[in-house]
Tab-separated table of C-alpha atoms and ligand atoms in Angstrom:
chain	number	residue	atom	x	y	z
B	1008	UNK	CA	81.616	47.495	-1.041
B	1009	UNK	CA	81.300	43.843	-2.106
B	1010	UNK	CA	78.212	41.812	-1.259
B	1011	UNK	CA	77.962	38.116	-0.447
B	1012	UNK	CA	74.874	36.124	0.438
B	1013	UNK	CA	75.549	33.141	2.683
B	1014	UNK	CA	73.210	30.335	3.753
B	1015	UNK	CA	74.043	29.479	7.355
B	1016	UNK	CA	73.124	26.057	8.733
B	1017	UNK	CA	74.343	25.705	12.304
B	1018	UNK	CA	72.992	22.164	12.645
B	1019	UNK	CA	73.414	20.299	15.909
B	1020	UNK	CA	75.525	20.159	19.048
B	1021	UNK	CA	78.656	22.292	18.998
B	1022	UNK	CA	77.807	23.309	15.423
B	1023	UNK	CA	75.427	25.855	16.927
B	1024	UNK	CA	78.132	27.292	19.182
B	1025	UNK	CA	81.102	27.379	16.824
B	1026	UNK	CA	79.112	28.884	13.946
B	1027	UNK	CA	78.077	31.685	16.310
B	1028	UNK	CA	81.738	32.490	16.949
B	1029	UNK	CA	82.652	32.324	13.272
B	1030	UNK	CA	79.828	34.733	12.414
B	1031	UNK	CA	81.237	37.192	14.997
B	1032	UNK	CA	84.597	37.006	13.261
B	1033	UNK	CA	83.118	37.295	9.762
B	1034	UNK	CA	81.137	40.367	10.793
B	1035	UNK	CA	84.283	41.971	12.234
B	1036	UNK	CA	86.132	41.266	8.984
B	1037	UNK	CA	83.135	42.615	7.037
B	1038	UNK	CA	83.292	45.996	8.807
B	1039	UNK	CA	87.035	46.214	8.462
B	1040	UNK	CA	87.263	45.264	4.785
B	1041	UNK	CA	84.000	46.643	3.440
B	1042	UNK	CA	82.143	43.381	2.876
B	1043	UNK	CA	78.362	43.532	2.997
B	1044	UNK	CA	77.357	40.099	4.290
B	1045	UNK	CA	73.886	38.653	4.198
B	1046	UNK	CA	73.668	35.658	6.543
B	1047	UNK	CA	70.389	33.781	6.147
B	1048	UNK	CA	70.069	31.271	8.968
B	1049	UNK	CA	68.273	28.058	8.045
B	1050	UNK	CA	67.164	26.059	11.101
B	1051	UNK	CA	67.736	22.659	9.450
B	1052	UNK	CA	68.943	20.243	12.111
B	1053	UNK	CA	67.880	17.361	14.318
B	1054	UNK	CA	65.550	19.766	16.142
B	1055	UNK	CA	63.936	20.530	12.770
B	1056	UNK	CA	63.581	16.759	12.294
B	1057	UNK	CA	61.777	16.497	15.665
B	1058	UNK	CA	59.196	18.996	14.427
B	1059	UNK	CA	58.895	18.060	10.742
B	1060	UNK	CA	60.043	14.438	10.430
B	1061	UNK	CA	62.743	15.503	7.969
B	1062	UNK	CA	66.036	17.364	8.232
B	1063	UNK	CA	65.155	20.063	5.714
B	1064	UNK	CA	62.140	20.976	3.579
B	1065	UNK	CA	61.504	19.030	0.358
B	1066	UNK	CA	62.844	21.945	-1.666
B	1067	UNK	CA	65.736	22.538	0.764
B	1068	UNK	CA	68.517	22.008	-1.735
B	1069	UNK	CA	66.748	24.289	-4.246
B	1070	UNK	CA	66.542	27.020	-1.614
B	1071	UNK	CA	70.321	26.892	-1.306
B	1072	UNK	CA	70.925	27.270	-5.024
B	1073	UNK	CA	70.889	31.047	-5.085
B	1074	UNK	CA	73.526	31.558	-2.393
B	1075	UNK	CA	77.186	32.427	-2.904
B	1076	UNK	CA	78.186	29.815	-0.320
B	1077	UNK	CA	76.786	27.517	2.358
B	1078	UNK	CA	78.306	27.758	5.832
B	1079	UNK	CA	77.536	24.710	7.945
B	1080	UNK	CA	78.421	23.677	11.493
B	1081	UNK	CA	77.828	19.980	12.052
B	1082	UNK	CA	74.943	17.555	12.004
B	1083	UNK	CA	74.193	14.537	14.166
B	1084	UNK	CA	72.456	13.868	17.495
B	1085	UNK	CA	72.867	10.582	19.367
B	1086	UNK	CA	69.126	9.866	19.670
B	1087	UNK	CA	68.574	9.858	15.893
B	1088	UNK	CA	70.352	7.385	13.644
B	1089	UNK	CA	73.218	9.095	11.850
B	1090	UNK	CA	72.227	7.777	8.452
B	1091	UNK	CA	68.931	9.661	8.785
B	1092	UNK	CA	70.444	12.992	9.798
B	1093	UNK	CA	73.410	12.895	7.435
B	1094	UNK	CA	71.595	11.389	4.451
B	1095	UNK	CA	68.824	13.914	5.037
B	1096	UNK	CA	70.993	17.007	4.834
B	1097	UNK	CA	74.763	16.996	4.450
B	1098	UNK	CA	75.370	14.216	1.938
B	1099	UNK	CA	72.603	15.167	-0.542
B	1100	UNK	CA	73.910	18.750	-0.586
B	1101	UNK	CA	77.432	17.551	-1.433
B	1102	UNK	CA	76.098	15.307	-4.208
B	1103	UNK	CA	73.404	17.537	-5.706
B	1104	UNK	CA	75.754	20.501	-5.945
B	1105	UNK	CA	78.495	18.256	-7.330
B	1106	UNK	CA	80.895	19.434	-4.627
B	1107	UNK	CA	83.329	16.820	-5.754
B	1108	UNK	CA	86.372	18.235	-3.988
B	1109	UNK	CA	86.624	18.008	-0.232
B	1110	UNK	CA	89.762	19.947	0.656
B	1111	UNK	CA	91.189	19.432	4.144
B	1112	UNK	CA	94.453	21.099	5.165
B	1113	UNK	CA	96.436	19.851	8.112
B	1114	UNK	CA	98.950	22.357	9.465
B	1115	UNK	CA	100.917	22.392	12.706
B	1116	UNK	CA	100.706	26.058	13.703
B	1117	UNK	CA	103.197	27.820	15.973
B	1118	UNK	CA	101.972	27.591	19.573
B	1119	UNK	CA	100.252	24.236	19.050
B	1120	UNK	CA	101.687	21.036	20.506
B	1121	UNK	CA	101.394	17.944	18.365
B	1122	UNK	CA	100.784	14.682	20.255
B	1123	UNK	CA	103.745	13.422	18.232
B	1124	UNK	CA	107.116	14.033	19.859
B	1125	UNK	CA	109.662	16.398	18.342
B	1126	UNK	CA	107.447	18.172	15.807
B	1127	UNK	CA	108.120	21.846	15.120
B	1128	UNK	CA	105.769	24.416	13.568
B	1129	UNK	CA	104.944	23.628	9.946
B	1130	UNK	CA	106.674	20.224	10.081
B	1131	UNK	CA	103.131	19.101	9.291
B	1132	UNK	CA	101.753	21.037	6.331
B	1133	UNK	CA	99.678	18.943	3.981
B	1134	UNK	CA	96.306	18.946	2.253
B	1135	UNK	CA	94.107	15.924	1.785
B	1136	UNK	CA	91.927	16.077	-1.308
B	1137	UNK	CA	89.028	13.772	-0.712
B	1138	UNK	CA	86.674	12.652	-3.489
B	1139	UNK	CA	83.299	13.826	-2.247
B	1140	UNK	CA	80.490	12.603	-4.496
B	1141	UNK	CA	80.919	8.895	-5.226
B	1142	UNK	CA	83.176	5.995	-4.214
B	1143	UNK	CA	82.202	4.285	-0.986
B	1144	UNK	CA	79.597	7.026	-0.300
B	1145	UNK	CA	77.629	6.399	-3.496
B	1146	UNK	CA	74.669	5.354	-1.336
B	1147	UNK	CA	73.615	2.547	-3.644
B	1148	UNK	CA	72.331	-0.628	-2.094
B	1149	UNK	CA	69.506	-2.043	-0.072
B	1150	UNK	CA	68.237	-4.616	2.360
B	1151	UNK	CA	66.789	-8.004	1.540
B	1152	UNK	CA	64.743	-9.945	4.145
B	1153	UNK	CA	64.983	-6.940	6.476
B	1154	UNK	CA	64.835	-7.919	10.143
B	1155	UNK	CA	65.025	-11.616	9.304
B	1156	UNK	CA	67.906	-13.774	10.568
B	1157	UNK	CA	68.809	-14.206	6.880
B	1158	UNK	CA	68.914	-10.480	6.332
B	1159	UNK	CA	71.174	-9.238	3.547
B	1160	UNK	CA	72.597	-5.712	3.248
B	1161	UNK	CA	74.222	-4.599	0.007
B	1162	UNK	CA	76.361	-1.463	0.048
B	1163	UNK	CA	77.912	-0.705	-3.318
B	1164	UNK	CA	80.860	1.557	-4.066
B	1165	UNK	CA	80.840	3.375	-7.377
B	1166	UNK	CA	84.048	4.572	-8.979
B	1167	UNK	CA	83.773	6.314	-12.320
B	1168	UNK	CA	86.627	7.210	-14.617
B	1169	UNK	CA	85.359	10.792	-14.763
B	1170	UNK	CA	85.044	10.953	-10.987
B	1171	UNK	CA	88.549	9.593	-10.417
B	1172	UNK	CA	90.086	11.734	-13.102
B	1173	UNK	CA	88.672	15.068	-12.001
B	1174	UNK	CA	89.665	14.682	-8.354
B	1175	UNK	CA	93.139	13.439	-9.211
B	1176	UNK	CA	93.648	16.274	-11.694
B	1177	UNK	CA	92.545	18.778	-9.039
B	1178	UNK	CA	95.222	17.381	-6.704
B	1179	UNK	CA	97.993	17.783	-9.256
B	1180	UNK	CA	96.887	21.333	-10.022
B	1181	UNK	CA	96.865	22.084	-6.300
B	1182	UNK	CA	100.378	20.660	-5.853
B	1183	UNK	CA	101.527	23.069	-8.568
B	1184	UNK	CA	99.747	26.030	-6.965
B	1185	UNK	CA	101.152	25.211	-3.503
B	1186	UNK	CA	104.642	24.824	-4.967
B	1187	UNK	CA	105.814	23.204	-1.732
B	1188	UNK	CA	107.255	19.742	-2.450
B	1189	UNK	CA	105.449	19.444	-5.802
B	1190	UNK	CA	104.364	16.009	-4.737
B	1191	UNK	CA	101.082	14.067	-4.826
B	1192	UNK	CA	100.422	10.885	-2.873
B	1193	UNK	CA	97.588	8.628	-4.027
B	1194	UNK	CA	95.816	6.491	-1.436
B	1195	UNK	CA	94.733	3.087	-2.648
B	1196	UNK	CA	93.625	-0.371	-1.586
B	1197	UNK	CA	93.884	-2.120	-4.940
B	1198	UNK	CA	95.498	-5.119	-3.269
B	1199	UNK	CA	92.055	-6.069	-1.944
B	1200	UNK	CA	89.535	-3.967	-3.882
B	1201	UNK	CA	90.258	-5.229	-7.365
B	1202	UNK	CA	87.859	-3.064	-9.396
B	1203	UNK	CA	87.213	0.436	-8.077
B	1204	UNK	CA	90.689	0.916	-6.681
B	1205	UNK	CA	92.282	-0.539	-9.805
B	1206	UNK	CA	90.465	2.078	-11.874
B	1207	UNK	CA	91.667	4.676	-9.342
B	1208	UNK	CA	95.307	3.560	-9.664
B	1209	UNK	CA	95.182	3.426	-13.453
B	1210	UNK	CA	93.655	6.895	-13.645
B	1211	UNK	CA	96.266	8.240	-11.240
B	1212	UNK	CA	99.082	6.891	-13.399
B	1213	UNK	CA	97.531	8.358	-16.563
B	1214	UNK	CA	96.945	11.806	-15.082
B	1215	UNK	CA	100.465	11.855	-13.599
B	1216	UNK	CA	101.880	11.692	-17.124
B	1217	UNK	CA	100.428	15.141	-17.787
B	1218	UNK	CA	102.372	16.578	-14.819
B	1219	UNK	CA	106.033	15.692	-15.316
B	1220	UNK	CA	107.014	18.442	-12.846
B	1221	UNK	CA	105.116	16.731	-9.988
B	1222	UNK	CA	106.543	13.660	-8.257
B	1223	UNK	CA	104.168	10.967	-7.032
B	1224	UNK	CA	103.807	7.904	-4.906
B	1225	UNK	CA	101.015	5.499	-4.151
B	1226	UNK	CA	100.341	4.221	-0.650
B	1227	UNK	CA	97.952	1.582	0.594
B	1228	UNK	CA	95.451	3.099	3.038
B	1229	UNK	CA	96.661	0.996	5.955
B	1230	UNK	CA	100.276	2.039	5.431
B	1231	UNK	CA	99.134	5.636	4.928
B	1232	UNK	CA	97.421	5.606	8.359
B	1233	UNK	CA	100.753	4.545	9.806
B	1234	UNK	CA	102.751	7.177	7.929
B	1235	UNK	CA	100.332	9.993	8.856
B	1236	UNK	CA	101.522	9.296	12.423
B	1237	UNK	CA	105.058	8.060	11.814
B	1238	UNK	CA	106.165	10.785	9.380
B	1239	UNK	CA	103.422	13.287	8.524
B	1240	UNK	CA	106.114	15.704	7.274
B	1241	UNK	CA	106.509	13.437	4.238
B	1242	UNK	CA	103.170	14.574	2.770
B	1243	UNK	CA	102.299	17.532	0.572
B	1244	UNK	CA	99.078	16.839	-1.370
B	1245	UNK	CA	97.287	13.562	-0.696
B	1246	UNK	CA	94.421	12.382	-2.905
B	1247	UNK	CA	91.997	9.795	-1.582
B	1248	UNK	CA	88.609	8.272	-2.175
B	1249	UNK	CA	85.627	9.418	-0.147
B	1250	UNK	CA	85.905	6.980	2.786
B	1251	UNK	CA	89.692	6.810	2.922
B	1252	UNK	CA	89.861	10.608	2.834
B	1253	UNK	CA	87.316	10.821	5.648
B	1254	UNK	CA	89.343	8.563	7.902
B	1255	UNK	CA	92.749	10.017	7.051
B	1256	UNK	CA	91.631	13.570	7.765
B	1257	UNK	CA	90.739	12.775	11.366
B	1258	UNK	CA	94.299	11.472	11.759
B	1259	UNK	CA	95.675	14.523	9.963
B	1260	UNK	CA	93.635	16.730	12.320
B	1261	UNK	CA	94.813	15.186	15.535
B	1262	UNK	CA	98.517	14.995	14.659
B	1263	UNK	CA	98.334	18.738	13.926
B	1264	UNK	CA	97.050	19.348	17.449
B	1265	UNK	CA	93.270	18.934	17.505
B	1266	UNK	CA	90.226	18.266	15.388
B	1267	UNK	CA	89.186	21.631	16.821
B	1268	UNK	CA	91.599	23.229	14.332
B	1269	UNK	CA	90.685	21.177	11.261
B	1270	UNK	CA	89.117	23.222	8.493
B	1271	UNK	CA	87.395	21.780	5.444
B	1272	UNK	CA	85.655	22.880	2.263
B	1273	UNK	CA	83.364	21.078	-0.172
B	1274	UNK	CA	83.989	22.696	-3.533
B	1275	UNK	CA	82.254	22.581	-6.844
B	1276	UNK	CA	85.305	23.923	-8.674
B	1277	UNK	CA	83.203	24.736	-11.765
B	1278	UNK	CA	81.274	27.246	-9.618
B	1279	UNK	CA	78.036	26.144	-11.283
B	1280	UNK	CA	76.697	25.452	-7.762
B	1281	UNK	CA	77.407	26.953	-4.356
B	1282	UNK	CA	80.248	25.363	-2.422
B	1283	UNK	CA	79.762	24.362	1.218
B	1284	UNK	CA	82.103	25.124	4.078
B	1285	UNK	CA	81.987	22.911	7.200
B	1286	UNK	CA	84.825	21.840	9.482
B	1287	UNK	CA	86.150	18.288	9.627
B	1288	UNK	CA	84.753	17.626	13.088
B	1289	UNK	CA	81.215	16.646	14.001
B	1290	UNK	CA	78.609	17.858	16.470
B	1291	UNK	CA	80.635	16.528	19.455
B	1292	UNK	CA	77.657	15.619	21.677
B	1293	UNK	CA	80.073	14.791	24.516
B	1294	UNK	CA	80.962	18.482	24.964
B	1295	UNK	CA	77.973	20.252	23.382
B	1296	UNK	CA	76.321	23.136	25.185
B	1297	UNK	CA	79.130	23.591	27.701
B	1298	UNK	CA	81.262	26.260	26.025
B	1299	UNK	CA	84.119	23.763	25.673
B	1300	UNK	CA	84.277	23.505	21.881
B	1301	UNK	CA	87.170	25.039	20.001
B	1302	UNK	CA	85.676	27.417	17.403
B	1303	UNK	CA	88.948	27.690	15.467
B	1304	UNK	CA	88.133	24.872	13.015
B	1305	UNK	CA	84.907	26.651	12.073
B	1306	UNK	CA	86.732	29.986	11.871
B	1307	UNK	CA	89.538	28.556	9.707
B	1308	UNK	CA	86.805	26.988	7.568
B	1309	UNK	CA	85.361	30.479	7.164
B	1310	UNK	CA	88.804	31.550	5.903
B	1311	UNK	CA	88.456	28.996	3.087
B	1312	UNK	CA	85.003	30.408	2.309
B	1313	UNK	CA	86.163	34.030	2.354
B	1314	UNK	CA	89.049	33.153	0.042
B	1315	UNK	CA	86.671	31.282	-2.306
B	1316	UNK	CA	84.579	34.457	-2.452
B	1317	UNK	CA	87.637	36.400	-3.610
B	1318	UNK	CA	88.135	38.376	-0.395
B	1319	UNK	CA	91.797	37.535	0.071
B	1320	UNK	CA	92.628	40.438	2.355
B	1321	UNK	CA	89.859	39.541	4.787
B	1322	UNK	CA	90.786	35.848	4.621
B	1323	UNK	CA	94.418	36.610	5.431
B	1324	UNK	CA	93.399	38.847	8.330
B	1325	UNK	CA	91.185	36.163	9.894
B	1326	UNK	CA	93.868	33.510	9.482
B	1327	UNK	CA	96.519	35.782	10.982
B	1328	UNK	CA	94.231	36.521	13.904
B	1329	UNK	CA	93.743	32.807	14.639
B	1330	UNK	CA	97.493	32.272	14.389
B	1331	UNK	CA	98.240	35.104	16.785
B	1332	UNK	CA	95.793	33.750	19.389
B	1333	UNK	CA	97.472	30.344	19.038
B	1334	UNK	CA	100.974	31.816	19.293
B	1335	UNK	CA	100.007	33.849	22.365
B	1336	UNK	CA	98.812	30.638	23.984
B	1337	UNK	CA	96.662	32.333	26.625
B	1338	UNK	CA	93.118	32.048	25.311
B	1339	UNK	CA	92.748	28.417	24.272
B	1340	UNK	CA	90.015	25.834	24.728
B	1341	UNK	CA	90.665	22.565	26.641
B	1342	UNK	CA	91.454	20.525	23.494
B	1343	UNK	CA	94.582	22.708	23.172
B	1344	UNK	CA	95.403	22.518	26.875
B	1345	UNK	CA	93.728	25.791	27.882
B	1346	UNK	CA	90.687	26.630	29.958
B	1347	UNK	CA	89.099	29.385	27.887
B	1348	UNK	CA	85.523	29.126	26.663
B	1349	UNK	CA	84.300	28.879	23.069
B	1350	UNK	CA	83.024	32.453	23.318
B	1351	UNK	CA	86.214	33.987	24.669
B	1352	UNK	CA	88.278	32.408	21.873
B	1353	UNK	CA	85.810	33.818	19.325
B	1354	UNK	CA	85.967	37.249	21.017
B	1355	UNK	CA	89.769	37.240	20.979
B	1356	UNK	CA	89.917	36.369	17.272
B	1357	UNK	CA	87.246	38.918	16.341
B	1358	UNK	CA	88.920	41.506	18.591
B	1359	UNK	CA	92.251	41.271	16.767
B	1360	UNK	CA	90.498	42.074	13.512
L	1715	NAD	P1	83.148	14.482	16.525
L	1715	NAD	O1	84.104	15.089	15.571
L	1715	NAD	O2	81.878	15.219	16.738
L	1715	NAD	O3	83.887	14.311	17.945
L	1715	NAD	C1	85.030	13.472	18.120
L	1715	NAD	C2	85.804	13.954	19.352
L	1715	NAD	O4	86.424	15.202	19.053
L	1715	NAD	C3	84.930	14.190	20.570
L	1715	NAD	O5	85.634	13.831	21.729
L	1715	NAD	C4	84.704	15.689	20.557
L	1715	NAD	O6	84.469	16.250	21.819
L	1715	NAD	C5	86.001	16.194	19.960
L	1715	NAD	N1	85.786	17.454	19.205
L	1715	NAD	C6	85.176	17.558	17.997
L	1715	NAD	N2	85.138	18.835	17.616
L	1715	NAD	C7	85.733	19.561	18.579
L	1715	NAD	C8	85.986	20.961	18.768
L	1715	NAD	N3	85.635	21.875	17.846
L	1715	NAD	N4	86.605	21.345	19.893
L	1715	NAD	C9	86.995	20.446	20.817
L	1715	NAD	N5	86.782	19.119	20.703
L	1715	NAD	C10	86.151	18.682	19.601
L	1715	NAD	O7	82.890	13.008	16.035
L	1715	NAD	P2	81.839	11.908	16.576
L	1715	NAD	O8	81.723	12.009	18.055
L	1715	NAD	O9	82.245	10.656	15.951
L	1715	NAD	O10	80.472	12.348	15.912
L	1715	NAD	C11	79.452	13.055	16.584
L	1715	NAD	C12	78.293	13.297	15.626
L	1715	NAD	O11	78.711	14.210	14.604
L	1715	NAD	C13	77.828	12.032	14.896
L	1715	NAD	O12	76.434	12.152	14.790
L	1715	NAD	C14	78.493	12.127	13.541
L	1715	NAD	O13	77.815	11.441	12.545
L	1715	NAD	C15	78.448	13.623	13.322
L	1715	NAD	N6	79.454	14.160	12.401
L	1715	NAD	C16	79.027	15.187	11.620
L	1715	NAD	C17	79.911	15.843	10.787
L	1715	NAD	C18	79.402	16.954	9.944
L	1715	NAD	O14	78.247	17.322	10.029
L	1715	NAD	N7	80.225	17.573	9.127
L	1715	NAD	C19	81.260	15.450	10.784
L	1715	NAD	C20	81.669	14.382	11.613
L	1715	NAD	C21	80.760	13.751	12.437
L	1716	IPM	C1	82.953	14.311	7.664
L	1716	IPM	C2	81.933	13.483	8.375
L	1716	IPM	C3	80.862	13.005	7.408
L	1716	IPM	C4	81.531	12.202	6.319
L	1716	IPM	C5	79.750	12.162	8.056
L	1716	IPM	C6	79.114	12.916	9.166
L	1716	IPM	C7	78.758	11.679	7.072
L	1716	IPM	O1	82.528	12.431	9.059
L	1716	IPM	O2	82.575	15.305	6.997
L	1716	IPM	O3	84.148	14.018	7.788
L	1716	IPM	O4	81.856	11.025	6.516
L	1716	IPM	O5	81.751	12.751	5.247
L	1717	MN	MN1	84.700	12.547	9.071
């Protein structure tokens, strides 16, 4: 029997609901495949902020250090400014644990209808590799003359050669492992951002020389937004800076049917620190607490976690179970055109296992 110790942070809104469903599924897979899970639930959230004036304890990140993985729902509640909730929990975890790879697949599964006309299963099958620790999210800056009509806000991006190189190299290695089109697309904006994005482009060209078996192209972010809609089948692995990757992955999610299917992982590939698994979507306050949320994104995110933990058989079984519920087309949440509840989708997926 293998043992894994997971820190569970449900967070806010639908995060609470969809993590509950994913835990059901993980427990079912645990019994079937002999995995002894420990799930330690940490109540860090906006509700925790109400009580303590902070999103997690001062030593919160240190508490997470000993876990094999962090499994997170979503954070954010409309009555608290997002920069407080996200900079108080999610973003410092990504940075402190050097989870420099944010990996976000976008796959059109059988049984799912893309909003784009004429797309067949697996016509869309790409992975966006988003830089996750620096770039536009470096969180360097400040206010001058705060509140004054002359107020100044400085928000600095930070691109390092090491940061660009390691994420780009990861993308090329992934293109080799996938062995699909053996292609990497780099997302840039060096026509306007003449420093950071120029370093990005230069690094991309240098790294590409080490991978003669992988073809490449470079796309400006605005054109890439268009092509994610116009011809998403053209992409295999896409590597992007932090902000560009964030935006592109919401497009990638919706063209593949719903953000309710969009899984995501924040990896420290060196494994020196725990990696964190949270779906692409947020806390969806517009549908929270009503049993409307699709738990599949959280469950497919758990597949990435289970695979990271080396439990390939269990990961495959969970993924197959999600796919069979999609293909059946009977127990789906409203985002996929159905009328089933969050809980009944979770039950169906766990039941198959
Ligand atoms: P969102 O992803 O929460 O919601 C966007 C839209 O998608 C909404 O209409 C929502 O109902 C729908 N949606 C999202 N997930 C769904 C699911 N599983 N099933 C069905 N429909 C789903 O984005 P937002 O509304 O811009 O952000 C809400 C809050 O979440 C904000 O506070 C934001 O900062 C935060 N956020 C957090 C994370 C995170 O913690 N990882 C990610 C994104 C946004
Ligand atoms: C995401 C989210 C976060 C991000 C927000 C909530 C800070 O949108 O994970 O995609 O921008 O990274
Ligand atoms: Mn996002």
